């Protein structure tokens, strides 16, 4: 049953979130991360959902966005590397596209994203 699998996946995600650590600990110079996404269904150009996720110093550094398809197993959009790279180069904004990594049979969902990062003043 897919719903059972999805539930165990949710538990896993919960654990991964808890393990990812706080942003204030892993990235102490970052004040906020804002991820704005448009969700598309398969290859159609139609936006099915818009979503904005905010991260603050007291947030977990779990930058993997869940796939919105109900029958999608092990899917999602991992922005971890993109965001880590931006933070390293102290970039304030970035954008791109991702296709869901999940094993859903009915065509893959995709997103485009815009990321804005605010840094703390490190001059003091
Ligand atoms: Zn998916």
Coordinates of N, CA and C and ligand atoms in Angstrom, one line a residue:
X1 N 0.8 -1.2 0.0 CA 0.0 0.0 0.0 C 0.9 1.3 0.0
X2 N 0.5 2.1 -0.9 CA 1.3 3.3 -1.0 C 1.2 4.2 0.2
X3 N 0.0 4.3 0.8 CA -0.2 5.2 1.9 C 0.6 4.8 3.1
X4 N 0.8 3.5 3.3 CA 1.6 3.0 4.3 C 3.1 3.4 4.1
X5 N 3.5 3.2 2.9 CA 4.9 3.6 2.6 C 5.1 5.1 2.8
X6 N 4.1 5.9 2.4 CA 4.1 7.3 2.6 C 4.3 7.7 4.1
X7 N 3.5 6.9 4.9 CA 3.6 7.2 6.3 C 5.0 6.9 6.9
X8 N 5.6 5.8 6.5 CA 6.9 5.5 7.0 C 7.9 6.6 6.5
X9 N 7.7 7.0 5.3 CA 8.5 8.1 4.7 C 8.4 9.4 5.5
X10 N 7.2 9.7 6.0 CA 7.0 10.9 6.8 C 7.7 10.8 8.1
X11 N 7.7 9.6 8.7 CA 8.4 9.4 10.0 C 9.9 9.6 9.8
X12 N 10.4 9.1 8.6 CA 11.8 9.2 8.3 C 12.2 10.7 8.1
X13 N 11.3 11.4 7.4 CA 11.6 12.9 7.2 C 11.6 13.6 8.5
X14 N 10.7 13.2 9.4 CA 10.6 13.9 10.8 C 12.0 13.7 11.5
X15 N 12.5 12.4 11.4 CA 13.8 12.1 12.0 C 14.9 12.9 11.4
X16 N 14.9 12.9 10.0 CA 16.0 13.7 9.3 C 16.0 15.1 9.7
X17 N 14.7 15.7 9.8 CA 14.6 17.1 10.2 C 15.2 17.3 11.5
X18 N 15.0 16.4 12.5 CA 15.5 16.6 13.8 C 17.0 16.5 13.8
X19 N 17.5 15.6 12.9 CA 19.0 15.4 12.9 C 19.7 16.5 12.1
X20 N 19.0 17.3 11.4 CA 19.7 18.2 10.5 C 20.4 19.4 11.3
X21 N 19.9 19.6 12.5 CA 20.5 20.7 13.3 C 19.9 22.0 13.0
X22 N 20.2 22.9 14.0 CA 19.6 24.3 13.9 C 20.5 25.1 13.0
X23 N 19.8 26.0 12.3 CA 20.5 26.9 11.4 C 21.5 27.8 12.1
X24 N 21.1 28.2 13.4 CA 22.0 29.1 14.1 C 23.3 28.4 14.5
X25 N 23.3 27.0 14.6 CA 24.5 26.3 14.9 C 25.3 26.0 13.6
X26 N 24.6 25.5 12.6 CA 25.3 25.1 11.3 C 25.7 26.3 10.5
X27 N 24.9 27.3 10.4 CA 25.2 28.5 9.6 C 24.9 29.8 10.5
X28 N 25.8 30.0 11.4 CA 25.6 31.1 12.4 C 25.5 32.5 11.7
X29 N 26.1 32.7 10.6 CA 26.1 34.0 9.9 C 24.9 34.3 9.1
X30 N 23.9 33.3 9.0 CA 22.7 33.5 8.2 C 21.6 34.0 9.1
X31 N 20.9 35.0 8.6 CA 19.8 35.6 9.3 C 18.5 34.9 8.9
X32 N 18.3 34.7 7.6 CA 17.1 34.1 7.1 C 17.3 33.5 5.7
X33 N 16.6 32.5 5.4 CA 16.5 31.9 4.0 C 15.1 31.8 3.6
X34 N 14.8 32.4 2.4 CA 13.4 32.3 1.9 C 13.4 31.6 0.6
X35 N 12.6 30.5 0.5 CA 12.5 29.7 -0.7 C 11.1 29.9 -1.3
X36 N 11.0 30.5 -2.4 CA 9.7 30.6 -3.1 C 9.7 29.6 -4.3
X37 N 8.6 28.8 -4.3 CA 8.6 27.8 -5.3 C 7.3 27.8 -6.1
X38 N 7.4 27.5 -7.4 CA 6.2 27.2 -8.2 C 6.2 25.7 -8.5
X39 N 5.1 25.0 -8.2 CA 5.0 23.6 -8.5 C 4.3 23.4 -9.9
X40 N 4.9 22.5 -10.7 CA 4.3 22.2 -12.0 C 4.0 20.7 -12.0
X41 N 3.0 20.3 -12.7 CA 2.7 18.9 -12.9 C 3.3 18.3 -14.2
X42 N 4.2 17.5 -14.0 CA 4.9 16.9 -15.2 C 5.5 17.9 -16.1
X43 N 5.3 17.8 -17.4 CA 5.9 18.7 -18.4 C 5.0 19.8 -18.7
X44 N 3.8 19.8 -18.2 CA 2.9 21.0 -18.5 C 3.4 22.2 -17.9
X45 N 3.2 23.3 -18.5 CA 3.7 24.6 -18.0 C 2.7 25.3 -17.0
X46 N 1.8 24.5 -16.6 CA 0.8 25.0 -15.7 C 1.2 24.9 -14.2
X47 N 1.2 26.1 -13.5 CA 1.5 26.1 -12.1 C 0.3 25.5 -11.3
X48 N 0.6 24.4 -10.5 CA -0.4 23.8 -9.7 C -0.5 24.3 -8.3
X49 N 0.7 24.9 -7.9 CA 0.7 25.4 -6.5 C 1.9 26.3 -6.4
X50 N 1.8 27.3 -5.5 CA 2.9 28.2 -5.2 C 3.1 28.1 -3.7
X51 N 4.4 28.1 -3.3 CA 4.7 27.8 -1.9 C 5.9 28.6 -1.5
X52 N 5.9 29.2 -0.3 CA 7.1 29.9 0.2 C 7.4 29.3 1.5
X53 N 8.7 29.0 1.7 CA 9.1 28.4 3.0 C 10.2 29.3 3.5
X54 N 10.1 29.7 4.8 CA 11.0 30.5 5.4 C 11.9 29.8 6.5
X55 N 13.1 30.1 6.5 CA 14.0 29.5 7.5 C 14.7 30.6 8.3
X56 N 14.7 30.4 9.6 CA 15.3 31.4 10.5 C 16.3 30.7 11.4
X57 N 17.1 31.5 12.2 CA 18.1 30.8 13.0 C 17.6 29.7 13.9
X58 N 16.4 29.7 14.3 CA 15.8 28.6 15.1 C 15.2 27.5 14.3
X59 N 15.3 27.6 13.0 CA 14.8 26.5 12.1 C 15.8 25.4 11.9
X60 N 15.3 24.2 11.6 CA 16.1 23.1 11.3 C 16.7 23.3 9.8
X61 N 17.9 22.9 9.6 CA 18.5 23.1 8.3 C 18.1 22.0 7.3
X62 N 16.8 21.7 7.2 CA 16.3 20.6 6.4 C 15.8 21.3 5.1
X63 N 16.6 21.3 4.1 CA 16.2 22.0 2.9 C 15.6 21.2 1.8
X64 N 15.1 20.0 2.2 CA 14.5 19.1 1.2 C 13.0 19.4 1.2
X65 N 12.5 19.8 0.0 CA 11.1 20.1 -0.1 C 10.3 18.9 -0.5
X66 N 9.2 18.7 0.2 CA 8.4 17.5 -0.1 C 7.7 17.6 -1.5
X67 N 7.6 16.5 -2.1 CA 6.8 16.4 -3.4 C 5.3 16.4 -3.0
X68 N 4.5 17.2 -3.8 CA 3.1 17.3 -3.5 C 2.2 16.2 -4.0
X69 N 2.9 15.3 -4.8 CA 2.1 14.2 -5.4 C 1.8 13.1 -4.3
X70 N 0.6 12.7 -4.2 CA 0.2 11.8 -3.1 C 0.8 10.4 -3.3
X71 N 1.0 10.0 -4.6 CA 1.5 8.7 -4.8 C 3.0 8.6 -5.0
X72 N 3.7 9.7 -4.6 CA 5.1 9.8 -4.8 C 5.9 9.2 -3.6
X73 N 6.8 8.3 -3.9 CA 7.5 7.6 -2.8 C 9.0 8.1 -3.0
X74 N 9.6 8.4 -1.9 CA 11.0 8.8 -1.8 C 11.3 10.0 -2.7
X75 N 10.3 10.8 -3.0 CA 10.5 11.9 -3.9 C 10.9 13.2 -3.1
X76 N 10.8 14.3 -3.8 CA 11.1 15.6 -3.2 C 12.2 16.3 -4.0
X77 N 12.4 17.5 -3.5 CA 13.3 18.4 -4.2 C 14.3 18.9 -3.2
X78 N 15.6 18.4 -3.4 CA 16.6 18.7 -2.4 C 17.4 19.9 -2.8
X79 N 17.2 21.0 -2.0 CA 17.9 22.2 -2.2 C 19.1 22.4 -1.3
X80 N 19.4 21.3 -0.6 CA 20.5 21.4 0.3 C 21.8 21.9 -0.3
X81 N 22.2 21.2 -1.4 CA 23.5 21.6 -2.0 C 23.5 23.0 -2.6
X82 N 22.3 23.4 -3.2 CA 22.2 24.7 -3.8 C 22.4 25.8 -2.7
X83 N 21.7 25.6 -1.6 CA 21.7 26.6 -0.5 C 23.1 26.6 0.2
X84 N 23.7 25.4 0.4 CA 25.0 25.4 1.0 C 26.0 26.1 0.2
X85 N 25.9 25.9 -1.1 CA 26.8 26.6 -2.0 C 26.6 28.1 -2.0
X86 N 25.4 28.5 -2.0 CA 25.1 30.0 -1.9 C 25.6 30.6 -0.6
X87 N 25.5 29.9 0.5 CA 25.9 30.4 1.8 C 27.5 30.5 1.8
X88 N 28.1 29.5 1.2 CA 29.6 29.5 1.1 C 30.1 30.7 0.4
X89 N 29.4 31.0 -0.7 CA 29.8 32.2 -1.5 C 29.1 33.5 -1.1
X90 N 28.4 33.4 0.0 CA 27.6 34.5 0.5 C 26.7 35.2 -0.6
X91 N 26.1 34.3 -1.4 CA 25.2 34.8 -2.4 C 23.9 35.2 -1.8
X92 N 23.3 36.3 -2.3 CA 22.0 36.7 -1.7 C 20.8 36.1 -2.4
X93 N 21.0 35.8 -3.6 CA 19.8 35.2 -4.3 C 20.2 34.2 -5.4
X94 N 19.4 33.3 -5.7 CA 19.6 32.3 -6.7 C 18.3 31.7 -7.2
X95 N 18.3 31.1 -8.4 CA 17.1 30.4 -8.8 C 17.5 29.3 -9.7
X96 N 16.5 28.4 -9.9 CA 16.7 27.3 -10.8 C 15.5 26.4 -10.9
X97 N 15.7 25.2 -11.4 CA 14.6 24.3 -11.6 C 15.0 22.9 -11.1
X98 N 14.1 22.1 -10.6 CA 14.4 20.8 -10.1 C 13.2 19.9 -10.5
X99 N 13.6 18.6 -10.9 CA 12.6 17.6 -11.2 C 12.5 16.6 -10.0
X100 N 11.4 16.2 -9.6 CA 11.2 15.3 -8.5 C 12.0 14.0 -8.7
X101 N 12.7 13.6 -7.6 CA 13.5 12.4 -7.7 C 12.7 11.1 -7.4
X102 N 11.5 11.3 -7.2 CA 10.6 10.1 -6.7 C 10.3 9.1 -7.8
X103 N 9.8 8.0 -7.3 CA 9.5 6.9 -8.2 C 8.0 6.9 -8.4
X104 N 7.5 8.0 -8.9 CA 6.0 8.0 -9.3 C 5.8 7.7 -10.7
X105 N 4.8 6.9 -11.0 CA 4.7 6.4 -12.4 C 4.0 7.4 -13.3
X106 N 3.2 8.3 -12.7 CA 2.4 9.1 -13.5 C 3.0 10.5 -13.9
X107 N 4.3 10.4 -14.3 CA 5.0 11.6 -14.7 C 5.5 12.4 -13.5
X108 N 6.6 13.0 -13.7 CA 7.3 13.6 -12.6 C 6.9 15.1 -12.4
X109 N 6.7 15.4 -11.2 CA 6.5 16.8 -10.8 C 7.8 17.6 -10.9
X110 N 7.7 18.9 -11.1 CA 8.9 19.7 -11.1 C 8.6 21.0 -10.4
X111 N 9.6 21.7 -10.0 CA 9.4 23.0 -9.4 C 10.4 24.0 -10.1
X112 N 10.1 25.3 -10.1 CA 11.2 26.2 -10.2 C 11.2 27.0 -8.9
X113 N 12.4 27.5 -8.5 CA 12.6 28.1 -7.2 C 13.4 29.3 -7.3
X114 N 13.1 30.2 -6.3 CA 13.9 31.4 -6.1 C 14.3 31.4 -4.6
X115 N 15.6 31.6 -4.4 CA 16.1 31.5 -3.0 C 16.7 32.9 -2.6
X116 N 16.3 33.4 -1.5 CA 16.9 34.7 -1.0 C 17.5 34.4 0.4
X117 N 18.7 34.8 0.5 CA 19.4 34.6 1.8 C 19.8 35.9 2.4
X118 N 19.5 36.1 3.7 CA 20.0 37.3 4.4 C 21.0 36.9 5.3
X119 N 22.1 37.7 5.4 CA 23.2 37.4 6.3 C 23.3 38.4 7.4
X120 N 23.8 37.9 8.5 CA 23.9 38.8 9.7 C 25.2 39.6 9.4
X121 N 25.2 40.8 10.1 CA 26.3 41.6 10.0 C 27.5 41.0 10.8
X122 N 28.5 40.6 10.1 CA 29.6 40.0 10.7 C 30.7 40.9 11.1
X123 N 30.5 42.2 10.9 CA 31.6 43.2 11.1 C 31.8 43.6 12.5
X124 N 30.8 43.1 13.4 CA 31.0 43.5 14.8 C 31.7 42.3 15.5
Ligands
LIG1 ZN1 7.4 13.2 -6.7

